[in-house]
Tab-separated table of C-alpha atoms in Angstrom:
chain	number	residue	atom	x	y	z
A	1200	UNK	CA	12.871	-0.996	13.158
A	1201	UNK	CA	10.155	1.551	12.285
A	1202	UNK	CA	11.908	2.750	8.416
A	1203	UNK	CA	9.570	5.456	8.100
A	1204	UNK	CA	7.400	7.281	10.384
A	1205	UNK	CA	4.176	9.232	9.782
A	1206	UNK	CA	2.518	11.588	11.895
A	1207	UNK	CA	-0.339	12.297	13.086
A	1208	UNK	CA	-2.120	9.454	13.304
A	1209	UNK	CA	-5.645	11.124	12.727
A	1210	UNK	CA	-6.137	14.515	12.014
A	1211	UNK	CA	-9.867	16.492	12.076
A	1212	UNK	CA	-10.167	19.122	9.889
A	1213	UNK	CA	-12.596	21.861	8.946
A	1214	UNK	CA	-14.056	21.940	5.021
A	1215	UNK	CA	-11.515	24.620	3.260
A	1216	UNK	CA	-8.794	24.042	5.763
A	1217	UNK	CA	-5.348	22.919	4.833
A	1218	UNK	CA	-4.436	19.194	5.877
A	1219	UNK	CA	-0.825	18.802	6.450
A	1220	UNK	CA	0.668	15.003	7.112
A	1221	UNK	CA	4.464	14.824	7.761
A	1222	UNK	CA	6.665	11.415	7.302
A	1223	UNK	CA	10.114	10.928	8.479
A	1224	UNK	CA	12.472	7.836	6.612
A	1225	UNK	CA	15.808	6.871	7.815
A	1226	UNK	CA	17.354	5.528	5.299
A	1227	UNK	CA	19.379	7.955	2.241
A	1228	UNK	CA	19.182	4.970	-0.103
A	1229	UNK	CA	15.036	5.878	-0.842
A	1230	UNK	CA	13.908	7.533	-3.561
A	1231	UNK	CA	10.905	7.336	-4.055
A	1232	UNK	CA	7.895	9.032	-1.874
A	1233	UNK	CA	4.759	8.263	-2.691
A	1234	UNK	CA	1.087	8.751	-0.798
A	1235	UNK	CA	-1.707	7.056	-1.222
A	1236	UNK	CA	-5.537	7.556	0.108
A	1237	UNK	CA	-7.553	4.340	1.391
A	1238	UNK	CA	-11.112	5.242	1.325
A	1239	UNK	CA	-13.128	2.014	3.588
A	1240	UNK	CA	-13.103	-1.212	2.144
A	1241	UNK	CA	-11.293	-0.080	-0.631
A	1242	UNK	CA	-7.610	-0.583	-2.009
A	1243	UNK	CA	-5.038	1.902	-1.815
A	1244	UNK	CA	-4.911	4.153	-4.708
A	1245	UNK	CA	-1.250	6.243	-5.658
A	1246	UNK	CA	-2.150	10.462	-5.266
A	1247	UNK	CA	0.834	11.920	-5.789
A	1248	UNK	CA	4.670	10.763	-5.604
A	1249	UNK	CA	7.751	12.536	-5.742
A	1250	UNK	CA	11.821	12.142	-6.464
A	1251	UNK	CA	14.589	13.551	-4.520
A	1252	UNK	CA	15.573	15.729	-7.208
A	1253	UNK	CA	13.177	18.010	-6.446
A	1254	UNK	CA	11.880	19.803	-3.390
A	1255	UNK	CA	7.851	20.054	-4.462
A	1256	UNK	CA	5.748	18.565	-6.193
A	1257	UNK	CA	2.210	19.791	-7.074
A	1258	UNK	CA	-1.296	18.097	-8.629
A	1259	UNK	CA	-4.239	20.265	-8.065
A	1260	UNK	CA	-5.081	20.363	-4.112
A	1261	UNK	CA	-2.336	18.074	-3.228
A	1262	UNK	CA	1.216	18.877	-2.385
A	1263	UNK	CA	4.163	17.079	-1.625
A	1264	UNK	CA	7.175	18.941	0.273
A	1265	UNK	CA	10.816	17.151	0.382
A	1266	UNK	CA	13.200	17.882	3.004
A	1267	UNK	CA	16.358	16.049	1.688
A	1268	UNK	CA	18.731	16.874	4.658
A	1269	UNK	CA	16.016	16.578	7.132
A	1270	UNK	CA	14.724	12.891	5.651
A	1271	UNK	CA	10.983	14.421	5.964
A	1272	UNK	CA	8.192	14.788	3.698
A	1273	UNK	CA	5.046	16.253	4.064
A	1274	UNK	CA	1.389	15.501	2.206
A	1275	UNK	CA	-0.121	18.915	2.233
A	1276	UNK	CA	-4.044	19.571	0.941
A	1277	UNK	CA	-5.462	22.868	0.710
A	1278	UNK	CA	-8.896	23.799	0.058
A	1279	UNK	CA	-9.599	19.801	2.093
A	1280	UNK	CA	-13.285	18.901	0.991
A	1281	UNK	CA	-15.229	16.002	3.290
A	1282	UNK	CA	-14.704	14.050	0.458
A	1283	UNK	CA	-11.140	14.012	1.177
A	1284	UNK	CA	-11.947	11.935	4.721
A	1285	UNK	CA	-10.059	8.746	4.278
A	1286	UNK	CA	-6.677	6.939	5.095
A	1287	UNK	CA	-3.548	8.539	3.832
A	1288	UNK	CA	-0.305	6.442	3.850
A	1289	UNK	CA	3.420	7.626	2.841
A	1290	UNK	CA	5.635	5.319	1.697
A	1291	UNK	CA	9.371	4.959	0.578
A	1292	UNK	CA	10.920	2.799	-1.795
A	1293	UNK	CA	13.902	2.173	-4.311
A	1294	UNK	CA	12.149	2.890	-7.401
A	1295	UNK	CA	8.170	3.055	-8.261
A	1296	UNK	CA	8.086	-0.764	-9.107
A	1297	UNK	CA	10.272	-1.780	-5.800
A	1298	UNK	CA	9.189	-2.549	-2.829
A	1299	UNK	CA	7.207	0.054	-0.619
A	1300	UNK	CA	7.197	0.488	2.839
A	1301	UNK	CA	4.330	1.969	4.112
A	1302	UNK	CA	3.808	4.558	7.244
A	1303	UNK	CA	1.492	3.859	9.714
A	1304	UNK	CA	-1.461	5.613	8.126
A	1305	UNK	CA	-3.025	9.268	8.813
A	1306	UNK	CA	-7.384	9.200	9.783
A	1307	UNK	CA	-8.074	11.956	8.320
A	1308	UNK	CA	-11.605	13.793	8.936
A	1309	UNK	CA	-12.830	16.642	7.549
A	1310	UNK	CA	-15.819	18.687	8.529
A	1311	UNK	CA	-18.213	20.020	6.245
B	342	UNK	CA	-12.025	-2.085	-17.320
B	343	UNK	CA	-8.089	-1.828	-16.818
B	344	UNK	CA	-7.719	-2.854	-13.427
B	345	UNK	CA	-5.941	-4.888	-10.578
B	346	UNK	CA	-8.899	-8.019	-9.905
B	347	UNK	CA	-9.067	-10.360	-6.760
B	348	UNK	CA	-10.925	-13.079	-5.448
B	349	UNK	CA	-12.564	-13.429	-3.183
B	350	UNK	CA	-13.771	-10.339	-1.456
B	351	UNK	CA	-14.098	-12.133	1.152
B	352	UNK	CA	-13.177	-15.425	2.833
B	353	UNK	CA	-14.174	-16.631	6.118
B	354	UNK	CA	-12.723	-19.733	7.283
B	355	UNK	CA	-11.972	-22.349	10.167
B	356	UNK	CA	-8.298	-22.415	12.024
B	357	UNK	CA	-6.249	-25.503	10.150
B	358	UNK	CA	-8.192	-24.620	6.628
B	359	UNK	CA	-6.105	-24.597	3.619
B	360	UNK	CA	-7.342	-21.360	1.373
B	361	UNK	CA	-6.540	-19.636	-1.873
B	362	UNK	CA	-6.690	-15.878	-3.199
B	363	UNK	CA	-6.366	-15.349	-7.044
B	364	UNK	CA	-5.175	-11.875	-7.846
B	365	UNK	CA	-4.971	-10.929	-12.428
B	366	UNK	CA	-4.093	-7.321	-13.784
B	367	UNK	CA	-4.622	-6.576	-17.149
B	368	UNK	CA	-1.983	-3.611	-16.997
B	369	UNK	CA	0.647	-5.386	-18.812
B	370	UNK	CA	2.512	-4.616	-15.615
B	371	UNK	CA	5.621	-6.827	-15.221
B	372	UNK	CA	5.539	-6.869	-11.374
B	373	UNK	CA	3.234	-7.797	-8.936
B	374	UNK	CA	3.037	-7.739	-5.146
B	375	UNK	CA	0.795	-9.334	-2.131
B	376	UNK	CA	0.856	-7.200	1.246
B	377	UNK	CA	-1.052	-7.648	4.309
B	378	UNK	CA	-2.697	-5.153	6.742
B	379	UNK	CA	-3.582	-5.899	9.740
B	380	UNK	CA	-6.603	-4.446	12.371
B	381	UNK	CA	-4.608	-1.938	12.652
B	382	UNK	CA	-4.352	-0.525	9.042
B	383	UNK	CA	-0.362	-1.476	9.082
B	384	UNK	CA	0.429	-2.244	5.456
B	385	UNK	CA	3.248	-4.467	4.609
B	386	UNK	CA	4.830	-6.577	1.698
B	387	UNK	CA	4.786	-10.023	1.808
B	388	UNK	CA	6.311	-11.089	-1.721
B	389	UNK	CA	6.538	-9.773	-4.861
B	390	UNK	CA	6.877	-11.347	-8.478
B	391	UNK	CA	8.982	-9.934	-11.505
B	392	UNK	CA	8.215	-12.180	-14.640
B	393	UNK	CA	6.757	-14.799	-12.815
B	394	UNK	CA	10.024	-14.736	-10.867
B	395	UNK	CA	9.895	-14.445	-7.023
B	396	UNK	CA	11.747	-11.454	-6.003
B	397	UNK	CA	10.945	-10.315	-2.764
B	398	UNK	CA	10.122	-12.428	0.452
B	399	UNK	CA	9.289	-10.455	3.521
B	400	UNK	CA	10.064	-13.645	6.389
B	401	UNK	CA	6.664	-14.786	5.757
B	402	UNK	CA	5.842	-18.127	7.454
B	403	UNK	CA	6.126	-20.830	5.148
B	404	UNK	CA	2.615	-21.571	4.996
B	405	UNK	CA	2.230	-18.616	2.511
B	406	UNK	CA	2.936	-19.488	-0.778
B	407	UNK	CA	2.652	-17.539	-3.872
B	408	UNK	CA	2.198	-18.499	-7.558
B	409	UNK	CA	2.478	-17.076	-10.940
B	410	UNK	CA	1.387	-18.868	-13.645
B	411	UNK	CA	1.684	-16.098	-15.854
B	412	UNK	CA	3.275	-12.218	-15.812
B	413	UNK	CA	-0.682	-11.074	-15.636
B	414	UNK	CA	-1.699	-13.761	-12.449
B	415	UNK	CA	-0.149	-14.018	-8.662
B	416	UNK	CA	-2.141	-16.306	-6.636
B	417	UNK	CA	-1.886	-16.642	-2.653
B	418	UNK	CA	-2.470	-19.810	-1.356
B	419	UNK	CA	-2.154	-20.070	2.500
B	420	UNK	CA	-2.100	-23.389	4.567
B	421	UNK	CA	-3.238	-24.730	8.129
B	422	UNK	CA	-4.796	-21.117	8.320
B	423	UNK	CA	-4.118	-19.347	12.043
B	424	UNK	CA	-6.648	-16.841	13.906
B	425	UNK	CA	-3.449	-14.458	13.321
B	426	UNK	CA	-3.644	-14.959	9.738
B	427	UNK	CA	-7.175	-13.164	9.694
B	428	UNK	CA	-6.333	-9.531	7.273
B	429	UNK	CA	-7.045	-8.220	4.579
B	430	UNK	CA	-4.625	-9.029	1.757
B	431	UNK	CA	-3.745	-7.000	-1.401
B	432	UNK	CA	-2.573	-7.924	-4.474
B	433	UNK	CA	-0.813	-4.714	-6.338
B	434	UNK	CA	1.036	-4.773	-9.946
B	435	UNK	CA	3.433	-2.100	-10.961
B	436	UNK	CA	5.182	-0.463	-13.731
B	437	UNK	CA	7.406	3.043	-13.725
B	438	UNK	CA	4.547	4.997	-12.934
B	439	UNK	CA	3.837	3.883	-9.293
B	440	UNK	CA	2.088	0.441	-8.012
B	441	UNK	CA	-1.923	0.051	-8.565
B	442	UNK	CA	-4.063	-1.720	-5.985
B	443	UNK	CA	-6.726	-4.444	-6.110
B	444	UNK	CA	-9.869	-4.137	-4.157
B	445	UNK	CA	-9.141	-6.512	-1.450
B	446	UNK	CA	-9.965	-9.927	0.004
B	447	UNK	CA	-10.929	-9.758	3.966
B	448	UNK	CA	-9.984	-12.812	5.058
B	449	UNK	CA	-11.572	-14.020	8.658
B	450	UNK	CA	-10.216	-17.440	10.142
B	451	UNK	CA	-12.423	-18.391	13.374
């Protein structure tokens, strides 16, 4: 039972371009979204997370959109540099210090 | 540096081994995790410690067992090691801010 599934799974983009990574969750009870970006041979490192209270949430380049009703979310960054190229991951959880479960992971590429 | 440690970066090792993983943040964090991905980048949790107190067990064979000595320390010690068990295996901490990372240990069992 896949509790949250991310889309696409890689994603090439062009230097300036907008990246845009969606997630779906089943289950109401989250509430907590975070993403993270997984450069190689590194750990995962937190970008940006976001409540259900609100419907975006915005830190420089990188913005998360919340679809309550529809259970999706979406990583969206603008102005994508090549040193954005790595692995992004959404996740849901109970509460920050829960337990995450992670999407299957986004390649993303971008062009210089 | 404030930071989530582990070691070994890596570990390469023969089927039916016995192996260990020592994971310390100096975060003051009160929580700390261990998850696995696989070859295929699939993340998951495998346990995770409140206090020194186990809290979370994801139906992880029994030959996984973790230890906390202390709130800042969650060791993964892993017996009769399997091909399958080859990874790479994080150790995380947390507080209300969002979970931090460690660097990693790429485990290989031939």
């Amino acid at each position: 039972q896949q509790q949250v599934k991310q889309s696409p799974q890689s994603l090439i983009v062009q230097k300036g371009g907008i990246s845009i990574i969606n997630c779906a969750y089943e289950n109401t009870a989250f509430d907590y979204f975070p993403w993270y970006q997984q450069f190689p041979g590194k750990g995962p490192a937190l970008l940006i997370a976001i409540r259900p209270d609100v419907s975006e949430k915005k830190e420089g380049r990188f913005t998360i959109s919340f679809n309550k009703s529809a259970k999706q979310f979406s990583l969206h960054i603008m102005d994508s540099q090549p040193g954005d190229s790595a692995t992004y991951f959404c996740c849901v959880g109970g509460t920050s210090y829960g337990k995450l479960t992670f999407g299957q992971g986004t390649i993303l590429t971008v062009h210089p | 540096d404030t930071a989530v440690s582990q070691t070994p970066k890596y570990l390469v090792t023969q089927m039916g081994n016995d192996k260990s993983i020592k994971c310390e943040q100096n975060l003051g964090h009160d929580t700390m995790y261990w998850y696995k991905q696989d070859s295929k980048k699939f993340l998951k949790i495998m346990f995770s410690y409140n206090n020194k107190e186990l809290i979370i067990n994801e139906t992880v064979p029994n030959r996984f067992s973790p230890k906390s000595p202390d709130k800042a320390h969650l060791n993964l010690h892993i017996n009769s090691l399997e091909l399958g068990d080859s990874a790479v295996y994080f150790c995380a901490s947390s507080h209300l801010l969002g979970q931090f990372f460690g660097p990693g240990t790429r485990l290989t069992v031939l």
